[in-house]
Structure formats: C-alpha cells, structure tokens
XYZ file of C-alpha atoms in Angstrom:
691
model
C -65.041 174.889 176.659
C -64.941 170.930 177.021
C -68.211 171.094 177.322
C -68.909 173.207 174.246
C -66.213 170.952 172.362
C -68.319 168.097 173.482
C -71.569 169.537 171.973
C -70.057 170.769 168.718
C -68.886 166.579 168.447
C -72.649 165.384 169.607
C -74.270 168.224 166.754
C -71.030 166.829 164.328
C -72.324 163.268 164.934
C -76.175 164.049 164.892
C -75.623 165.916 161.186
C -73.495 163.215 159.871
C -75.800 160.547 160.808
C -78.977 161.868 159.719
C -77.198 162.785 156.434
C -76.091 159.464 156.176
C -79.489 158.108 156.718
C -80.847 160.509 154.190
C -78.743 159.350 152.080
C -79.724 155.459 152.082
C -83.740 156.275 152.777
C -82.654 158.398 148.914
C -81.316 154.797 147.739
C -84.164 152.638 149.002
C -86.820 154.878 146.880
C -84.458 154.489 144.056
C -84.778 151.043 143.736
C -88.124 150.920 144.844
C -88.358 149.077 141.529
C -85.371 146.953 141.741
C -86.592 143.113 142.057
C -83.533 141.825 143.799
C -82.992 144.793 145.922
C -83.399 144.420 149.886
C -84.131 147.222 152.106
C -81.602 149.447 153.703
C -81.957 150.256 156.760
C -79.206 152.602 159.217
C -78.504 151.000 162.787
C -77.436 153.857 164.896
C -75.785 153.215 168.825
C -74.991 155.798 171.478
C -70.888 156.717 171.869
C -69.266 155.780 174.889
C -70.177 158.208 177.648
C -67.878 160.676 179.320
C -67.677 160.887 183.053
C -67.680 164.079 184.610
C -67.032 164.409 188.431
C -70.763 162.302 189.580
C -72.067 162.279 186.477
C -71.878 160.760 182.965
C -72.641 162.597 179.799
C -73.762 161.324 176.485
C -70.833 162.004 173.579
C -73.486 161.461 170.498
C -73.836 158.977 168.247
C -72.184 156.386 166.116
C -73.349 154.696 162.681
C -73.007 150.656 163.759
C -73.893 149.036 160.204
C -76.095 149.441 157.128
C -78.628 146.703 157.864
C -79.783 144.813 155.309
C -83.568 143.715 155.326
C -83.008 140.142 154.409
C -84.879 136.660 156.273
C -82.547 133.801 154.795
C -85.342 131.052 155.573
C -87.974 133.023 153.742
C -85.474 133.573 150.389
C -84.160 129.761 150.300
C -87.618 128.803 150.443
C -88.653 131.075 147.750
C -85.955 129.761 146.085
C -86.871 126.629 146.375
C -90.694 127.067 145.006
C -89.353 129.081 141.842
C -87.827 125.948 141.176
C -90.613 124.063 141.291
C -92.439 126.114 139.564
C -89.925 126.788 136.756
C -90.035 123.199 136.238
C -93.869 122.702 136.024
C -94.004 126.178 133.422
C -91.431 123.822 131.162
C -93.681 120.756 131.213
C -96.826 122.590 130.661
C -95.181 124.415 127.651
C -94.135 121.241 126.134
C -97.515 119.266 127.310
C -99.820 121.939 125.759
C -97.834 121.407 122.074
C -98.083 117.987 122.325
C -101.852 117.446 123.092
C -101.888 119.771 119.693
C -99.841 117.326 117.898
C -102.622 114.488 118.346
C -105.734 117.491 118.089
C -108.487 115.207 117.771
C -110.551 117.940 117.185
C -108.965 118.343 113.379
C -110.343 116.446 110.580
C -106.547 114.873 109.812
C -106.746 113.541 113.174
C -105.477 109.958 113.115
C -108.338 108.735 114.770
C -109.935 110.081 111.432
C -107.828 108.054 109.506
C -107.791 104.899 111.130
C -111.537 105.555 111.132
C -111.433 106.057 107.510
C -109.148 103.115 106.772
C -111.633 100.485 108.514
C -114.264 102.188 106.495
C -112.496 101.763 102.984
C -112.214 98.386 103.709
C -115.568 98.054 104.467
C -116.816 99.821 100.799
C -114.379 97.750 99.273
C -115.978 94.112 100.579
C -119.371 95.318 98.697
C -117.285 95.784 95.290
C -114.091 93.953 95.764
C -112.835 93.639 92.149
C -114.008 97.548 92.117
C -110.843 100.038 91.357
C -112.575 103.171 92.880
C -112.711 100.880 95.722
C -109.104 99.150 96.302
C -107.934 103.007 95.094
C -109.784 104.628 98.461
C -108.552 101.755 100.753
C -105.218 102.222 99.233
C -105.423 106.347 100.193
C -107.171 106.066 102.970
C -104.357 103.777 104.301
C -101.785 106.054 103.014
C -103.662 108.924 105.333
C -103.273 106.948 108.296
C -99.492 106.072 107.789
C -98.628 109.310 107.099
C -100.369 110.954 110.302
C -98.382 108.218 112.229
C -94.901 109.038 110.608
C -95.723 112.913 111.498
C -96.347 112.414 115.238
C -94.111 109.841 115.387
C -91.468 112.451 113.849
C -93.002 115.167 115.948
C -92.896 113.380 118.916
C -89.029 112.933 118.274
C -88.403 116.046 117.144
C -89.507 117.510 120.286
C -87.148 115.185 122.395
C -84.353 116.715 119.641
C -85.284 120.077 120.793
C -85.862 119.075 124.714
C -82.079 117.853 124.555
C -81.040 121.125 123.386
C -82.691 122.846 125.462
C -81.018 121.313 128.123
C -77.547 121.777 126.505
C -78.552 125.571 126.632
C -79.690 125.379 130.278
C -76.272 123.254 131.368
C -73.850 126.275 129.329
C -76.220 129.131 131.414
C -75.667 127.258 134.469
C -71.758 127.353 134.413
C -72.081 130.851 133.334
C -74.333 131.087 136.702
C -71.543 129.838 138.866
C -68.667 131.809 137.591
C -70.837 134.662 138.128
C -71.751 133.898 142.038
C -68.044 132.646 142.534
C -66.621 135.864 141.499
C -69.353 137.854 143.514
C -67.876 135.249 146.372
C -65.008 136.618 146.171
C -65.864 140.264 146.253
C -68.035 140.070 149.650
C -65.151 138.153 151.231
C -62.855 141.318 150.355
C -65.636 143.972 151.058
C -66.587 142.296 154.378
C -63.316 142.354 155.810
C -64.288 146.474 156.365
C -67.981 146.506 155.419
C -71.080 145.124 154.776
C -71.642 143.927 151.055
C -75.555 144.304 150.831
C -75.759 145.709 147.173
C -73.100 142.527 146.458
C -75.154 140.654 148.203
C -78.233 141.012 146.474
C -77.303 140.614 143.310
C -75.844 137.266 144.219
C -79.117 136.487 145.680
C -80.818 137.969 142.246
C -78.076 135.040 140.592
C -79.455 132.239 143.004
C -82.615 132.525 142.005
C -82.116 132.551 138.457
C -79.702 129.445 139.323
C -82.925 127.776 140.696
C -84.867 128.607 137.927
C -82.445 126.250 135.920
C -81.699 123.381 138.501
C -82.594 122.402 141.995
C -80.692 124.009 144.957
C -79.242 124.245 148.158
C -76.772 126.553 149.705
C -74.704 127.536 152.950
C -72.953 130.588 153.817
C -69.684 130.213 155.251
C -68.347 132.625 158.027
C -65.993 134.738 155.367
C -69.290 135.480 153.818
C -68.937 133.406 150.516
C -72.073 131.303 150.191
C -71.769 127.115 148.525
C -73.719 125.906 145.995
C -74.650 122.267 145.863
C -77.220 120.773 142.975
C -79.040 117.963 142.324
C -79.038 116.576 145.876
C -76.017 116.987 147.106
C -73.416 117.882 144.130
C -70.825 120.526 144.635
C -71.315 123.658 142.157
C -69.847 126.459 144.105
C -66.924 126.560 146.656
C -66.056 129.530 147.667
C -64.074 130.774 144.100
C -63.755 127.241 142.865
C -66.599 125.910 140.386
C -67.677 122.590 139.139
C -68.852 122.454 136.003
C -72.223 120.689 134.611
C -71.499 119.291 131.131
C -74.085 117.376 128.790
C -73.071 113.934 126.934
C -75.524 111.991 124.971
C -78.230 113.638 126.362
C -77.182 112.619 130.068
C -76.240 115.706 132.441
C -73.039 115.080 133.854
C -71.333 116.603 137.186
C -67.327 117.317 136.735
C -65.570 116.535 139.644
C -61.537 117.106 140.578
C -59.626 114.813 139.348
C -61.974 114.430 136.045
C -63.943 112.610 137.878
C -67.443 112.676 136.038
C -70.627 111.579 137.678
C -73.869 111.438 135.934
C -76.136 113.303 137.554
C -79.082 113.329 135.144
C -82.011 111.731 137.429
C -81.344 113.576 140.178
C -82.166 116.498 138.844
C -85.621 117.016 140.162
C -86.660 121.000 139.103
C -85.661 123.862 137.541
C -86.420 124.238 133.672
C -83.858 121.183 133.314
C -86.189 119.261 135.407
C -88.862 120.024 133.530
C -87.304 119.715 130.283
C -86.018 115.750 131.604
C -89.219 114.748 132.652
C -91.284 115.539 129.401
C -87.863 114.245 127.549
C -87.400 111.290 129.257
C -90.976 110.036 130.344
C -94.249 111.741 128.827
C -92.688 111.799 125.372
C -91.235 108.369 125.163
C -94.425 107.074 127.112
C -96.601 108.402 124.377
C -94.358 107.447 121.342
C -94.201 103.578 122.330
C -97.296 103.823 123.487
C -98.200 105.384 119.537
C -95.418 102.299 118.339
C -97.493 99.119 119.965
C -100.880 100.926 118.405
C -98.883 100.896 115.081
C -97.758 97.472 115.473
C -101.051 95.992 116.471
C -102.857 97.460 113.118
C -99.648 96.209 111.106
C -99.318 92.933 112.049
C -103.334 92.128 112.519
C -104.114 93.424 108.740
C -100.857 91.951 107.220
C -101.461 88.421 109.156
C -105.151 88.568 107.122
C -103.628 89.842 103.754
C -101.083 87.603 103.570
C -103.922 84.755 103.441
C -105.530 86.096 100.696
C -105.323 87.194 97.158
C -105.897 89.654 94.730
C -107.290 89.919 91.355
C -104.691 87.914 90.600
C -101.287 85.511 91.086
C -98.153 86.589 91.694
C -96.088 85.963 88.239
C -92.553 87.382 89.097
C -90.161 87.005 91.920
C -91.823 88.914 95.079
C -89.367 89.323 98.390
C -90.515 89.659 101.992
C -90.143 92.710 103.393
C -88.895 92.257 106.328
C -85.306 91.369 107.360
C -83.022 89.175 109.967
C -80.138 90.495 111.264
C -76.608 89.206 109.212
C -76.902 85.914 111.259
C -80.199 85.166 109.325
C -81.861 83.446 112.239
C -85.732 83.589 112.147
C -86.259 84.738 115.227
C -84.061 87.705 114.971
C -87.207 89.230 112.467
C -89.415 92.034 113.672
C -92.395 89.608 114.243
C -90.752 86.131 114.533
C -92.942 86.647 118.302
C -96.393 86.164 116.488
C -95.481 82.900 114.183
C -96.913 79.465 115.721
C -94.687 77.074 114.812
C -96.783 74.386 115.435
C -98.883 75.474 112.248
C -98.530 75.669 108.391
C -96.814 77.588 106.077
C -98.610 77.615 102.010
C -98.194 78.261 98.632
C -100.796 77.730 95.802
C -99.294 77.695 92.533
C -100.857 77.849 88.988
C -99.084 75.445 86.053
C -100.619 77.188 82.903
C -98.351 75.437 80.192
C -101.289 73.269 79.524
C -104.784 74.160 78.410
C -106.525 74.305 81.371
C -104.586 75.537 84.382
C -103.630 73.470 86.879
C -103.586 74.268 90.386
C -101.274 72.326 92.905
C -100.099 73.625 96.779
C -96.648 73.522 98.632
C -97.293 73.470 102.207
C -95.096 72.459 105.217
C -95.963 72.335 109.263
C -93.214 74.508 110.628
C -92.393 72.215 112.997
C -90.711 70.182 111.171
C -87.924 72.585 110.324
C -84.517 72.876 112.118
C -83.616 70.936 115.240
C -83.800 73.297 118.197
C -81.040 73.247 120.739
C -81.611 72.138 124.470
C -82.178 74.850 127.016
C -79.168 77.217 127.971
C -80.357 78.796 130.687
C -83.808 79.491 133.233
C -85.497 82.911 132.668
C -87.769 83.447 135.356
C -89.410 86.706 137.018
C -91.135 89.612 135.028
C -89.480 91.824 132.276
C -90.600 94.888 132.193
C -91.368 94.370 128.637
C -94.484 92.434 127.459
C -95.396 90.720 123.803
C -91.727 91.605 123.621
C -88.675 89.384 121.825
C -85.340 89.977 124.111
C -82.299 89.625 121.866
C -78.782 88.363 123.081
C -75.727 88.588 120.928
C -72.277 86.565 122.659
C -68.892 88.225 121.579
C -66.428 87.267 121.057
C -67.826 85.336 118.684
C -68.157 81.292 119.333
C -67.567 81.572 123.248
C -69.621 80.183 126.049
C -70.952 81.650 128.192
C -69.577 80.128 131.727
C -66.413 78.340 129.531
C -62.982 78.999 129.674
C -63.311 82.072 128.387
C -64.711 85.754 129.924
C -67.546 86.719 127.662
C -70.062 90.170 126.806
C -73.498 89.883 126.590
C -75.220 93.002 124.547
C -78.951 92.571 124.632
C -81.885 94.892 123.386
C -85.468 94.477 123.332
C -88.408 96.550 121.461
C -86.943 99.871 123.027
C -84.126 99.637 125.414
C -80.467 97.580 125.853
C -77.891 96.524 128.308
C -74.883 94.544 128.740
C -73.418 91.763 130.862
C -70.171 90.019 131.409
C -69.818 86.293 132.886
C -66.452 85.859 133.795
C -63.724 82.768 132.984
C -65.077 79.488 134.602
C -66.978 80.507 136.947
C -68.976 78.500 139.835
C -72.164 77.718 138.588
C -75.032 78.537 139.133
C -74.462 81.824 137.022
C -76.652 84.926 137.451
C -77.510 87.772 135.324
C -80.644 90.284 135.993
C -81.673 91.700 132.744
C -84.682 93.869 132.729
C -86.627 92.755 135.602
C -85.738 89.090 134.771
C -83.340 86.685 136.197
C -81.181 84.201 133.875
C -79.535 81.517 135.405
C -76.923 79.432 133.571
C -76.669 76.184 134.851
C -73.709 75.250 133.064
C -71.539 76.716 130.364
C -73.736 76.789 127.058
C -72.799 77.455 123.428
C -71.222 78.503 121.131
C -74.554 80.139 119.854
C -76.405 79.788 116.341
C -74.748 83.545 115.329
C -74.155 83.967 118.429
C -77.487 84.837 119.225
C -80.519 83.648 121.133
C -83.633 85.304 122.102
C -85.960 85.360 125.000
C -89.710 86.071 124.394
C -92.576 87.279 126.634
C -95.935 86.848 126.843
C -98.749 89.511 127.834
C -97.787 88.776 131.851
C -94.188 89.433 130.950
C -93.403 85.861 131.701
C -90.228 85.030 129.830
C -89.484 82.246 127.545
C -85.949 80.849 125.893
C -85.902 80.652 122.307
C -82.826 79.061 121.545
C -83.825 77.713 118.006
C -81.299 78.195 115.419
C -84.059 77.812 112.907
C -82.475 80.526 109.990
C -83.644 81.653 106.518
C -81.770 79.354 104.964
C -83.472 76.317 106.559
C -86.807 77.671 105.462
C -85.306 77.910 101.626
C -84.439 73.934 102.620
C -88.123 73.247 103.692
C -89.600 75.175 100.781
C -87.992 73.879 98.194
C -88.299 69.993 99.247
C -92.148 70.403 99.490
C -91.745 72.518 95.767
C -89.684 69.635 94.351
C -91.639 66.729 95.460
C -94.638 68.565 93.797
C -92.749 69.656 90.647
C -89.615 68.268 90.765
C -86.497 69.905 91.170
C -85.840 72.836 88.951
C -89.357 73.349 88.144
C -92.243 75.497 90.200
C -90.810 77.908 92.523
C -87.649 78.584 93.587
C -86.931 79.842 97.216
C -83.277 82.207 97.728
C -82.522 84.292 101.052
C -81.572 88.110 99.138
C -80.151 90.860 101.674
C -81.420 88.360 104.601
C -85.219 88.858 103.041
C -86.738 85.690 101.913
C -87.657 85.424 97.635
C -89.892 83.678 96.091
C -89.136 83.174 91.900
C -91.380 81.535 88.976
C -88.758 78.798 87.132
C -90.701 79.495 83.938
C -93.572 81.809 82.978
C -95.519 79.029 83.191
C -95.720 79.443 87.085
C -97.858 81.669 88.964
C -97.932 81.704 92.707
C -100.492 83.017 95.471
C -100.147 82.120 99.566
C -102.620 80.711 101.965
C -106.021 79.962 101.063
C -109.551 79.709 102.973
C -109.012 76.824 105.750
C -111.494 74.792 104.268
C -109.016 71.929 103.233
C -107.954 71.903 106.814
C -104.834 74.959 106.342
C -104.368 76.564 109.632
C -101.979 79.257 108.604
C -98.767 80.094 110.865
C -98.663 83.488 110.402
C -94.913 82.741 108.773
C -95.874 85.108 105.390
C -96.790 87.627 106.855
C -93.581 87.627 108.976
C -91.415 87.315 106.214
C -93.535 90.811 104.378
C -95.161 88.348 102.165
C -98.135 89.234 100.321
C -98.337 92.058 103.018
C -100.628 95.214 103.054
C -98.162 97.361 105.345
C -94.125 97.200 105.687
C -92.245 98.308 109.191
C -93.293 97.657 112.430
C -93.705 100.772 114.831
C -95.156 104.667 113.955
C -91.755 105.682 112.287
C -91.273 102.691 110.068
C -95.163 101.977 108.940
C -95.606 102.055 105.146
C -97.492 100.887 102.405
C -96.241 97.231 100.651
C -94.900 98.903 97.203
C -96.101 95.792 95.968
C -99.865 97.437 96.433
C -98.797 100.555 94.117
C -100.627 97.729 91.563
C -104.372 97.647 93.024
C -104.776 94.262 92.275
C -102.401 92.847 94.471
C -104.635 94.066 97.381
C -106.263 90.890 98.548
C -110.037 90.814 98.765
C -110.628 87.710 98.872
C -108.989 84.559 99.536
C -107.629 80.701 97.634
C -110.217 77.994 97.194
C -108.721 75.492 99.814
C -110.146 72.785 98.140
C -109.030 73.596 94.265
C -106.779 76.067 94.315
C -108.856 78.328 92.444
C -110.207 82.246 93.313
C -112.987 83.462 92.649
C -112.398 87.586 91.822
C -116.002 88.551 93.130
C -114.665 87.302 96.760
C -114.775 89.751 99.386
C -114.108 87.013 102.465
C -111.123 88.731 102.973
C -112.046 92.529 103.159
C -114.961 90.795 105.962
C -112.734 89.621 108.329
C -109.906 92.158 107.868
C -112.879 95.092 108.256
C -113.823 93.335 111.652
C -110.510 93.905 112.669
C -111.540 96.895 114.103
C -114.035 95.440 116.481
C -111.152 92.760 117.703
C -109.824 92.875 120.814
C -106.103 92.344 121.597
C -103.719 92.510 124.877
C -102.022 95.458 123.604
C -98.163 96.935 124.987
C -99.547 99.489 126.902
C -95.723 101.796 128.055
C -95.293 103.508 131.487
C -91.741 105.913 131.941
C -90.773 106.967 135.446
C -87.273 109.276 134.815
C -84.650 107.280 136.846
C -86.433 103.430 136.564
C -87.085 101.087 134.103
C -89.704 101.561 131.414
C -92.134 99.052 132.158
C -95.156 97.972 130.149
C -98.299 96.289 130.691
C -100.831 93.957 128.067
C -104.370 95.927 128.201
C -107.625 94.650 126.923
C -108.687 96.568 124.043
C -109.644 97.423 120.818
C -107.318 99.396 118.322
C -109.791 102.560 118.565
C -110.237 102.384 122.395
C -106.423 101.805 123.324
C -105.690 104.845 121.098
C -108.650 106.436 123.109
C -107.266 105.812 126.120
C -103.749 106.974 124.990
C -105.057 110.441 123.826
C -107.391 110.500 127.781
C -104.041 110.164 129.311
C -102.587 113.073 127.278
C -104.835 115.123 128.563
C -104.877 114.067 132.112
C -101.313 114.818 132.417
C -101.640 118.069 130.672
C -104.693 118.917 133.431
C -102.266 117.513 136.233
C -98.957 119.609 135.125
C -101.421 122.698 135.011
C -102.959 122.363 138.871
C -99.069 121.737 139.834
C -97.738 124.845 137.806
C -100.808 127.173 139.124
C -100.590 125.591 142.582
C -96.924 126.849 142.503
C -97.581 129.638 140.901
C -99.921 130.929 143.915
C -96.839 129.515 146.496
C -94.573 131.872 144.654
C -96.532 134.908 145.157
C -97.987 134.011 148.302
C -94.345 133.685 149.819
C -92.820 136.653 147.358
C -95.571 138.879 149.414
C -93.901 137.449 152.336
C -90.868 138.497 151.412
C -91.805 141.850 150.375
C -92.836 142.907 153.904
C -89.375 142.105 154.798
C -87.161 143.145 152.299
C -89.283 145.471 150.174
C -89.027 149.494 149.746
C -92.015 151.247 151.211
C -92.086 154.421 149.552
C -94.694 155.732 152.424
C -92.220 154.545 155.038
C -89.345 155.664 152.986
C -91.796 159.364 152.893
C -91.976 159.528 156.679
C -87.906 158.468 156.775
C -87.025 161.591 154.738
C -89.111 163.662 157.033
C -87.456 162.353 160.367
C -84.028 162.304 158.970
C -84.477 165.861 157.349
C -85.902 167.176 161.133
C -82.932 165.661 162.731
C -80.616 167.193 160.317
C -82.625 170.419 160.599
C -82.266 170.424 164.975
C -78.457 168.816 164.637
C -77.611 171.591 162.753
C -79.270 174.354 165.055
C -77.972 172.756 167.966
C -74.232 173.203 166.283
C -75.594 176.728 165.668
C -76.366 177.376 169.277
C -73.038 175.377 170.085
C -71.016 178.082 167.707
C -72.689 181.115 169.469
C -71.883 179.978 172.518
C -68.585 179.329 171.992
C -67.570 182.801 170.164
C -69.366 184.680 172.501
C -66.833 182.755 175.700
C -64.228 183.671 173.355
C -64.856 187.239 172.682
C -65.388 187.704 176.503
C -61.880 186.632 177.088
C-alpha cells in the first residue's frame, strides 16, 4: 500500500504543478499587450526522496516559486534613457514653437520690419518735407515696434507656461511618490509569504513614469521596498515615507525632515522637468536678452541722431523727456546714462520771435562742468559677466558707510540680474565683495553715498569702471538755467525743471521756440545727453518689451529730417542731412552684447562686432542650430530607448509562440499525470478487492 500511496502522491503533485503552470501561461497570454508586465515562469524542484532499503525513491515535484523574468540592470538603463528622451522631447516641442515665433519666411518677420523701417528713412531723405514719406517712417517704425513687442511678449509667455508646466509636473511627482510608497508597504507585507510579482510590475511602471518627469536613481532593500532618490541624491521615497517637492518663485525645492528646504532646481538634469527648466532658464532667456540687445541698439542709434536734428518746426510748448532716473535723481540711473560722453556738449537753439525778424541764440554748455565727482570708494577688478552694462548699487540703511561703524547691506542690479552682499561693522580693511564676476575692494570706510547709490559701468570687454558721480537732474537744471540766464536773463528764454524724475523744458513765453543740437559746423560736439533724457527722440524704452514710438512723433512734423545750421541757428525745411545719417546706421558696425545662459551658472555676455541686421541673422541662425542639435539628441535617445526596450522584451516580454508550446507541454503533463493517477487508483482497487 505504501508504494501505491506514494504513486498517488506523485500523481497528485504532477497534476497540481501542471494545473498551476497552465494558469501562469494563461496569465502570460492574457497580459501579452500589458506594457509593464514581466513574463512569469513556474520554477519547480524534486521533492525530498524516500529511502526504501538500499533504494531512494522520488516523491514527486514541488513548486519553488513563480519567477518574474526581470533584469534590474536593463530596467535601470531603460528608465534613465527614457528620462533623457523625455527631456529632449519637451525641449524639441518648445524649440519648434520658438522657431515658429520668428518665422523668417513670413512677410511680417522682424527682419522684414526692420528692413522696411530703414527703407522708409531712405525714402524720407528723397523728400524730407513730404507728409506721405513721414507717415511711412512712422508706420514702418510702429510695425517694427509691434513685432519686437510681440516677440518679447510671446517669449515671456513661454517662460510663464513653462513655470506652470513645472508646477504641474512637481505635483505629479509627489502623487507618484505616494503611490510607490504605498506599493512598498504592500510588497513588504505580501513577500513575507509569497513573491509580489504583479505589485513589482506596477511599481516598476510607476518608476518609469516618475523618470519621465525627473532624473532618478533607486536601490532595493532586503525586505523588498524601494528607496528612490531624485536630482542626484535627494531622497524622494524611503520605504513607506516620502519627501515632497515644491515650487517657490519658479524654483524646485526639496522638502526634507524638520522643515528643511533645499533648492534642487539646477540639479534636475533630465525628465520633462529637466527639459522645461533648460528651456525656461537657458534657451528662452538667451533669445529674449539678445532680442533686447538688438532693440536697445536700434533705439539708441536712432534716438541719438534724431535728438540732434530738427523737424519742420521748432518746439513751441513744454517738452518732457521720456527717460527718468530713479528716486535719487542721479543722472547715472538713467537707462542710457552709460552712453553719455560727459566730456562733450549739450546744446539747445532758441528762436525769439518777439521782433519783426526771428533771432536765434544757442544755450550750450559742456557736461564736464557739472557737479563735482567724489573720490573713488573702491577698486573694481576682474571681468563682469555683463558687458556694456551699468551695475547699480544701493546701500542700506540710508546714510551708512561701507566698512563703517555699522553693518550694511548692498543690493545690486544690472540689466538682467541682481544680488546682495553684506559688510559687517568696522571690518579689517581691505573689504572684498564678489559681484557677478567682478571683485570690489574697499580700502577704507566709504560713504555715505549720494542717495545711497553708486554705479559701476562695464565696457565691451567687461572691464568695470567705478562711477560715484553725484550729478543729478537738479544739477543739470542748474547748469542749463545758468547758461540760459546768461543769454536771455532770468525769467526769459527757456525754463528747465524736474517732473517725476524727468526733465521738462518750458518756453517762458509764446515768443520763444526751441530745438536741440545742430550740424556741428560751429564746433558743437554732442554728448548724447538729450537722447539719454529722451528729448527730441524717436523711440521710447530700452529693450524689446518697452520699445515704443515717442508720443511727440504723433505730430509727423516733429520727425527730424534735417539739422540746424550751427552758425546761424536756422533750419532749412528741405534739409535731409539727418535722415541720410540715420539711414546709414543700418550698415554701422557696433559692439552689441550677445548673451549666453547656462543653467546653474551666471549669465555671461560678450560684445560682438556686427551690423544690426547681421546680429539678428546670427541670432536666428543660433535658434535653428539649437533646434537641430536638440532634435538630433531626441532622435538618438529615441533610438536608444527602442534598443533597450527590445533588449528588455527579449528578457521580460511574453512570446505567444513560446506560451502555446508551454500550453501543449503542460496539457500533456496534466494528461499523463491524470493517467498515472488513474492507473494507481485501479491498482489500489484491485489490491483492495483481492483481500
């Protein structure tokens, strides 16, 4: 009986394992199209044998485990490669849309608008008094301004859109992290008795989804739970615990234990968020600031020359400049103060019509005869990251001295960025501070400063020069009024005043009209002061976002086609000398700032020598080059993802052909085991009936 019982037991185990194997094969077939599913296989082993005399008799088969076909190294490679691919995919999408904004094939492209604007000045030079030609100058300039504004707006909007994408992505990351932590708990509980293959597949799918947002690395603990780090080492999931990410002022922060917060923005290198950050913090700011550089150069070059010319009539009412200082009134805080040559002149011509014949007198003074310049307060060395720029420093609290008896904070700004440094009370000299690539060395206590403000200007090579001039708009008014009174007497001629941090010139009576600059025939050399103050200028603003048409130009007669005769003060209304000079500016080679943004580093500009058109074409070319480079990287990573997926599939994917063979094998095994059971049963029945 023992032998037959053993045979029955063997048959039973054989039937059981073949039934189980059929179920697993069926499950494999059912999940053939489930992306995250890993093929499962029943692993069996021989039961412990029995000793019968000198013989060892087998006792059947046991199921050891249901094995998941999975290769950790391949899965990690796939996750990392997908993360890279997602970054370039998002960058490619946004770069394609950025290229579409500039669309040089369209009639309304910026290059066409700029070309039309230059052409209209040439047309005006052929008929300087013509109303249609003046209207064309105004219209083409307005179209160019609108295109600058549109491009700037759309680039900034993309930055806003990207920030919203990042916020949404961070929220998704936190939700996925919670799901993985919950699965960790389930897997640990289940695997105390049995493998949790399906739960592991689900967790792996979530890891793949997580890597699509951010660069991750992970390792599995002995209990089966997964620890996940993001952004090169910051723990996101540890067992059943999670550490949330958050977004504050556009930066991605890691929320550690005890309320600790760490900015990890620049450590996110891949995934959708990595791609979005690269676009928002590198590519788009670069294009936007280069666009600003172009708008600034066009604005200044035309304004400087326009301010020296004269329209079809002198000004007969009050004129207020379009550019303003900050609340200190310091001249150096004007947007174009760095363009002023303080060794040259400011000049105004005044037409006195009180007599039978107009009389012309000039009010001229050299800008160097203004307010005194204090002694230097520091020695700036090194190369500033921003060329052709003005760095403004504000010292607080008001009236404090750097290196004095009390500690001070110094906030600085340039055209694109800002920062702060502090100097303690009564420090050992010299005191050094690092500002955007420069080193500032204070040899002794310095200050208080005029309006608690001082500036540093950089040239086209980034070399910094200190400027602690305390020259204000009020000083300019005093200079002008002194020169005016010397010609006309107090209370007559033109009155200068400061209105909302802007200069205003007002005729003292209806007998006085005025204009700015002249043809230089009498030795006048323009300092650029009128243009820096926004007087008699064509454009307003100083970048692509703020550029506009001076409201004075709404009167087309104020477009300065000609210039005043420097010897007589009279203007010939058919004169085209100013338009000819302005038209030539399109061929002028300038040192224009070109920006480079690398995420995690300070933005750096260099001065390139180019015409305005060449500069813009280089900018457009760089967008095309960047797009092609990103597209190549995206295509490469897509191929790599496909290659690794094929490798993964060769290990983990379900093969229907293989499963059909397994079905037949398990079916045959079940049939034979059933036959064995039947035979053993018949033998037992025979044995029982014979007793």
